[in-house]
mmCIF file of C-alpha atoms in Angstrom:
data_model
loop_
_atom_site.group_PDB
_atom_site.id
_atom_site.type_symbol
_atom_site.label_atom_id
_atom_site.label_comp_id
_atom_site.label_asym_id
_atom_site.label_seq_id
_atom_site.Cartn_x
_atom_site.Cartn_y
_atom_site.Cartn_z
ATOM 1 C CA GLY A 1 233.645 277.193 66.842
ATOM 2 C CA ALA A 2 233.383 274.352 69.287
ATOM 3 C CA VAL A 3 231.870 275.172 72.654
ATOM 4 C CA VAL A 4 232.554 273.637 76.021
ATOM 5 C CA SER A 5 230.081 274.454 78.757
ATOM 6 C CA GLN A 6 230.930 274.105 82.423
ATOM 7 C CA HIS A 7 228.466 274.144 85.306
ATOM 8 C CA PRO A 8 228.159 275.585 87.871
ATOM 9 C CA SER A 9 230.097 278.822 87.459
ATOM 10 C CA TRP A 10 230.580 279.076 91.174
ATOM 11 C CA VAL A 11 229.698 277.027 94.229
ATOM 12 C CA ILE A 12 230.076 277.394 97.971
ATOM 13 C CA CYS A 13 229.994 274.273 100.090
ATOM 14 C CA LYS A 14 230.661 273.229 103.646
ATOM 15 C CA SER A 15 233.726 271.280 104.668
ATOM 16 C CA GLY A 16 233.213 267.567 104.391
ATOM 17 C CA THR A 17 230.611 267.703 101.646
ATOM 18 C CA SER A 18 231.058 266.715 97.999
ATOM 19 C CA VAL A 19 230.679 268.905 94.964
ATOM 20 C CA LYS A 20 230.126 267.846 91.365
ATOM 21 C CA ILE A 21 231.250 269.958 88.415
ATOM 22 C CA GLU A 22 229.979 269.198 84.922
ATOM 23 C CA CYS A 23 231.745 269.799 81.646
ATOM 24 C CA ARG A 24 229.781 269.415 78.421
ATOM 25 C CA SER A 25 230.828 269.612 74.801
ATOM 26 C CA LEU A 26 227.852 271.290 73.144
ATOM 27 C CA ASP A 27 228.402 270.776 69.443
ATOM 28 C CA PHE A 28 230.943 268.006 69.145
ATOM 29 C CA GLN A 29 231.858 264.674 70.677
ATOM 30 C CA ALA A 30 234.798 264.691 73.042
ATOM 31 C CA THR A 31 236.523 261.397 73.690
ATOM 32 C CA THR A 32 239.080 263.182 75.823
ATOM 33 C CA MET A 33 238.675 266.048 78.236
ATOM 34 C CA PHE A 34 241.139 267.629 80.622
ATOM 35 C CA TRP A 35 240.612 268.997 84.109
ATOM 36 C CA TYR A 36 242.730 271.847 85.463
ATOM 37 C CA ARG A 37 242.919 273.641 88.769
ATOM 38 C CA GLN A 38 244.045 277.211 89.219
ATOM 39 C CA PHE A 39 244.865 278.896 92.508
ATOM 40 C CA PRO A 40 244.814 282.716 92.801
ATOM 41 C CA LYS A 41 247.547 284.445 90.812
ATOM 42 C CA GLN A 42 248.904 281.109 89.615
ATOM 43 C CA SER A 43 248.819 279.305 86.312
ATOM 44 C CA LEU A 44 246.599 276.383 85.357
ATOM 45 C CA MET A 45 247.729 273.030 86.705
ATOM 46 C CA LEU A 46 246.611 269.897 84.924
ATOM 47 C CA MET A 47 244.883 267.508 87.310
ATOM 48 C CA ALA A 48 243.746 264.658 85.094
ATOM 49 C CA THR A 49 242.863 263.453 81.634
ATOM 50 C CA SER A 50 239.326 262.165 81.289
ATOM 51 C CA ASN A 51 238.733 259.441 78.719
ATOM 52 C CA GLU A 52 235.259 258.420 77.586
ATOM 53 C CA GLY A 53 234.410 254.913 78.699
ATOM 54 C CA SER A 54 237.596 254.322 80.655
ATOM 55 C CA LYS A 55 239.376 255.423 83.810
ATOM 56 C CA ALA A 56 240.838 258.861 84.058
ATOM 57 C CA THR A 57 244.577 259.399 84.098
ATOM 58 C CA TYR A 58 245.712 261.521 87.021
ATOM 59 C CA GLU A 59 248.774 263.720 87.220
ATOM 60 C CA GLN A 60 251.333 263.068 89.896
ATOM 61 C CA GLY A 61 250.234 264.333 93.273
ATOM 62 C CA VAL A 62 246.522 264.427 92.472
ATOM 63 C CA GLU A 63 244.458 262.079 94.645
ATOM 64 C CA LYS A 64 242.169 260.015 92.442
ATOM 65 C CA ASP A 65 239.913 259.073 95.337
ATOM 66 C CA LYS A 66 239.377 262.683 96.234
ATOM 67 C CA PHE A 67 238.831 264.018 92.726
ATOM 68 C CA LEU A 68 236.498 261.548 91.073
ATOM 69 C CA ILE A 69 236.196 261.844 87.312
ATOM 70 C CA ASN A 70 233.450 260.246 85.280
ATOM 71 C CA HIS A 71 233.304 260.433 81.494
ATOM 72 C CA ALA A 72 230.343 258.220 80.727
ATOM 73 C CA SER A 73 229.338 259.826 77.436
ATOM 74 C CA LEU A 74 230.994 261.593 74.541
ATOM 75 C CA THR A 75 229.548 264.925 75.600
ATOM 76 C CA LEU A 76 229.862 264.930 79.377
ATOM 77 C CA SER A 77 232.677 264.656 81.874
ATOM 78 C CA THR A 78 232.177 265.296 85.580
ATOM 79 C CA LEU A 79 234.605 266.097 88.362
ATOM 80 C CA THR A 80 233.481 265.397 91.912
ATOM 81 C CA VAL A 81 235.453 266.888 94.761
ATOM 82 C CA THR A 82 234.795 264.539 97.660
ATOM 83 C CA SER A 83 234.990 265.494 101.319
ATOM 84 C CA ALA A 84 235.957 269.009 100.385
ATOM 85 C CA HIS A 85 238.262 271.046 102.595
ATOM 86 C CA PRO A 86 239.055 274.768 102.513
ATOM 87 C CA GLU A 87 242.357 274.042 100.775
ATOM 88 C CA ASP A 88 240.344 272.617 97.853
ATOM 89 C CA SER A 89 238.972 276.091 97.216
ATOM 90 C CA SER A 90 240.140 276.933 93.726
ATOM 91 C CA PHE A 91 239.127 277.664 90.135
ATOM 92 C CA TYR A 92 238.466 274.408 88.267
ATOM 93 C CA ILE A 93 238.532 274.414 84.461
ATOM 94 C CA CYS A 94 237.821 271.718 81.903
ATOM 95 C CA SER A 95 238.897 271.597 78.292
ATOM 96 C CA SER A 96 238.560 269.487 75.209
ATOM 97 C CA LEU A 97 240.421 269.343 71.927
ATOM 98 C CA GLY A 98 238.847 270.700 68.771
ATOM 99 C CA VAL A 99 237.680 267.734 66.791
ATOM 100 C CA ILE A 100 238.094 269.203 63.338
ATOM 101 C CA ARG A 101 241.743 270.001 63.389
ATOM 102 C CA ASN A 102 242.666 268.458 66.730
ATOM 103 C CA THR A 103 245.106 271.274 67.158
ATOM 104 C CA GLU A 104 243.433 273.622 69.555
ATOM 105 C CA ALA A 105 241.712 273.210 72.887
ATOM 106 C CA PHE A 106 238.410 274.699 73.935
ATOM 107 C CA PHE A 107 237.934 275.568 77.559
ATOM 108 C CA GLY A 108 234.917 275.783 79.797
ATOM 109 C CA GLN A 109 234.106 278.969 81.652
ATOM 110 C CA GLY A 110 235.534 277.577 84.864
ATOM 111 C CA THR A 111 233.989 276.831 88.258
ATOM 112 C CA ARG A 112 235.013 278.762 91.335
ATOM 113 C CA LEU A 113 234.755 276.478 94.340
ATOM 114 C CA THR A 114 234.781 277.928 97.835
ATOM 115 C CA VAL A 115 234.801 275.530 100.759
ATOM 116 C CA VAL A 116 233.824 277.055 104.087
ATOM 117 C CA ASP B 1 257.208 271.376 83.240
ATOM 118 C CA ALA B 2 256.427 274.157 80.811
ATOM 119 C CA LYS B 3 258.822 274.301 77.889
ATOM 120 C CA THR B 4 258.467 278.018 77.347
ATOM 121 C CA THR B 5 259.608 281.206 79.060
ATOM 122 C CA GLN B 6 257.768 284.502 78.881
ATOM 123 C CA PRO B 7 258.123 287.882 80.581
ATOM 124 C CA THR B 8 256.013 288.095 83.697
ATOM 125 C CA SER B 9 254.224 291.262 82.714
ATOM 126 C CA MET B 10 253.965 293.878 79.986
ATOM 127 C CA ASP B 11 252.144 297.138 79.427
ATOM 128 C CA CYS B 12 250.861 298.563 76.179
ATOM 129 C CA ALA B 13 248.938 301.675 75.229
ATOM 130 C CA GLU B 14 245.487 301.280 73.776
ATOM 131 C CA GLY B 15 245.527 301.377 69.976
ATOM 132 C CA ARG B 16 249.164 300.377 69.760
ATOM 133 C CA ALA B 17 250.520 297.000 68.727
ATOM 134 C CA ALA B 18 251.258 294.643 71.599
ATOM 135 C CA ASN B 19 254.223 292.352 70.962
ATOM 136 C CA LEU B 20 254.500 289.421 73.347
ATOM 137 C CA PRO B 21 257.703 287.359 73.169
ATOM 138 C CA CYS B 22 258.145 283.701 74.005
ATOM 139 C CA ASN B 23 261.259 281.555 74.180
ATOM 140 C CA HIS B 24 260.985 277.861 73.385
ATOM 141 C CA SER B 25 264.579 276.896 72.739
ATOM 142 C CA THR B 26 264.003 273.159 73.316
ATOM 143 C CA ILE B 27 261.127 272.852 70.856
ATOM 144 C CA SER B 28 261.272 269.699 68.764
ATOM 145 C CA GLY B 29 260.719 269.486 65.027
ATOM 146 C CA ASN B 30 257.112 268.335 65.155
ATOM 147 C CA GLU B 31 255.930 270.592 67.958
ATOM 148 C CA TYR B 32 253.680 273.528 67.281
ATOM 149 C CA VAL B 33 253.566 276.839 69.126
ATOM 150 C CA TYR B 34 250.158 277.725 70.579
ATOM 151 C CA TRP B 35 248.972 280.921 72.168
ATOM 152 C CA TYR B 36 246.073 281.166 74.562
ATOM 153 C CA ARG B 37 244.884 283.989 76.753
ATOM 154 C CA GLN B 38 242.909 284.085 79.969
ATOM 155 C CA ILE B 39 240.829 287.042 80.938
ATOM 156 C CA HIS B 40 240.287 287.338 84.666
ATOM 157 C CA SER B 41 238.087 284.583 86.130
ATOM 158 C CA GLN B 42 237.367 282.963 82.776
ATOM 159 C CA GLY B 43 238.596 279.870 81.003
ATOM 160 C CA PRO B 44 241.491 280.266 78.558
ATOM 161 C CA GLN B 45 240.736 281.245 74.979
ATOM 162 C CA TYR B 46 242.595 279.967 71.925
ATOM 163 C CA ILE B 47 244.295 282.689 69.895
ATOM 164 C CA ILE B 48 246.552 281.203 67.240
ATOM 165 C CA HIS B 49 249.070 278.472 66.559
ATOM 166 C CA GLY B 50 251.860 277.740 64.088
ATOM 167 C CA LEU B 51 254.610 275.316 63.182
ATOM 168 C CA LYS B 52 257.256 277.314 61.349
ATOM 169 C CA ASN B 53 255.549 279.789 59.055
ATOM 170 C CA ASN B 54 254.171 283.067 60.277
ATOM 171 C CA GLU B 55 250.440 282.950 60.837
ATOM 172 C CA THR B 56 247.703 285.555 60.972
ATOM 173 C CA ASN B 57 244.041 285.389 61.890
ATOM 174 C CA GLU B 58 241.371 287.833 62.936
ATOM 175 C CA MET B 59 242.767 288.053 66.457
ATOM 176 C CA ALA B 60 246.529 288.193 66.083
ATOM 177 C CA SER B 61 249.685 287.428 64.167
ATOM 178 C CA LEU B 62 252.309 284.893 65.133
ATOM 179 C CA ILE B 63 255.907 285.387 64.099
ATOM 180 C CA ILE B 64 258.183 282.373 64.552
ATOM 181 C CA THR B 65 261.938 282.755 64.147
ATOM 182 C CA GLU B 66 263.682 280.708 61.506
ATOM 183 C CA ASP B 67 265.367 278.496 64.094
ATOM 184 C CA ARG B 68 261.972 278.144 65.851
ATOM 185 C CA LYS B 69 263.506 278.834 69.223
ATOM 186 C CA SER B 70 261.336 281.844 69.872
ATOM 187 C CA SER B 71 258.162 283.501 68.686
ATOM 188 C CA THR B 72 256.214 286.721 69.066
ATOM 189 C CA LEU B 73 252.494 287.164 69.330
ATOM 190 C CA ILE B 74 251.323 290.460 67.883
ATOM 191 C CA LEU B 75 248.025 292.106 68.715
ATOM 192 C CA PRO B 76 247.993 294.795 66.016
ATOM 193 C CA HIS B 77 245.660 297.321 67.651
ATOM 194 C CA ALA B 78 245.316 296.527 71.326
ATOM 195 C CA THR B 79 242.102 297.419 73.120
ATOM 196 C CA LEU B 80 241.285 297.486 76.820
ATOM 197 C CA ARG B 81 239.563 294.128 76.398
ATOM 198 C CA ASP B 82 242.879 292.569 75.443
ATOM 199 C CA THR B 83 244.045 292.899 79.042
ATOM 200 C CA ALA B 84 244.676 289.287 80.067
ATOM 201 C CA VAL B 85 247.309 286.680 80.845
ATOM 202 C CA TYR B 86 248.805 285.321 77.637
ATOM 203 C CA TYR B 87 250.189 281.803 77.562
ATOM 204 C CA CYS B 88 252.654 280.433 75.023
ATOM 205 C CA ILE B 89 252.620 276.625 74.858
ATOM 206 C CA VAL B 90 254.363 274.059 72.673
ATOM 207 C CA GLY B 91 252.956 270.684 71.790
ATOM 208 C CA ASN B 92 252.555 268.029 69.130
ATOM 209 C CA PRO B 93 248.932 267.686 67.980
ATOM 210 C CA HIS B 94 249.657 264.523 66.066
ATOM 211 C CA GLN B 95 250.448 262.517 69.182
ATOM 212 C CA GLY B 96 246.818 262.000 69.985
ATOM 213 C CA ALA B 97 245.069 263.849 72.773
ATOM 214 C CA GLN B 98 247.834 266.082 73.982
ATOM 215 C CA LYS B 99 247.988 267.712 77.353
ATOM 216 C CA LEU B 100 248.551 271.432 77.409
ATOM 217 C CA VAL B 101 251.097 272.398 80.044
ATOM 218 C CA PHE B 102 250.741 276.021 81.072
ATOM 219 C CA GLY B 103 253.632 278.151 82.257
ATOM 220 C CA GLN B 104 253.185 281.381 84.164
ATOM 221 C CA GLY B 105 252.353 283.416 81.076
ATOM 222 C CA THR B 106 252.614 287.143 80.508
ATOM 223 C CA ARG B 107 250.181 289.471 82.233
ATOM 224 C CA LEU B 108 249.423 292.093 79.559
ATOM 225 C CA THR B 109 247.837 295.325 80.678
ATOM 226 C CA ILE B 110 246.414 297.657 78.070
ATOM 227 C CA ASN B 111 246.384 301.236 79.314
ATOM 228 C CA PRO B 112 243.968 303.903 78.066
#
């Protein structure tokens, strides 16, 4: 099956710094990827839709200047958390649709971000 | 907003069948029912999906009621590794790149 690889698995950073999370589709081309955030004991919340070669579409309440998304190729989307604060500490997950049937999504392993 | 409702938690004995219900009373005619699960600190994993017919794969079976307003995911012989949060989601795959909206899911605990 299709594989989506996310890196890093976990990261600790200081307040005010920026962190980049990568999401790669390993055996298929992904024109669209999705970024989610998950706080402890809560469900996944969609942050934005990443489109290859164009601007990302952000969900209501998500600051586009704080969560920069770049989808420059068909196999890589990146999420950069800029000027991170402790409240940005969360589990970030990317996903992409299966290209064969376009009916199921494949998720990355997730990145646990801790801002200290 | 999620279009589905699920029980918050369920318990099941190892080796028994786990039956997870989901209500989706506002589902439209061209929307499918998808099930995903999330094991602690991992990304969600696809399990199965269906439109109106019952479906079965190597992981589970999906039973959809005739009026399509509810469905049940069946794990026929639950193991400890099936302990996870199970999400029932509805969506239309033919509307291009669809967003998956997750509800709270059901936290399934398999007991030895």
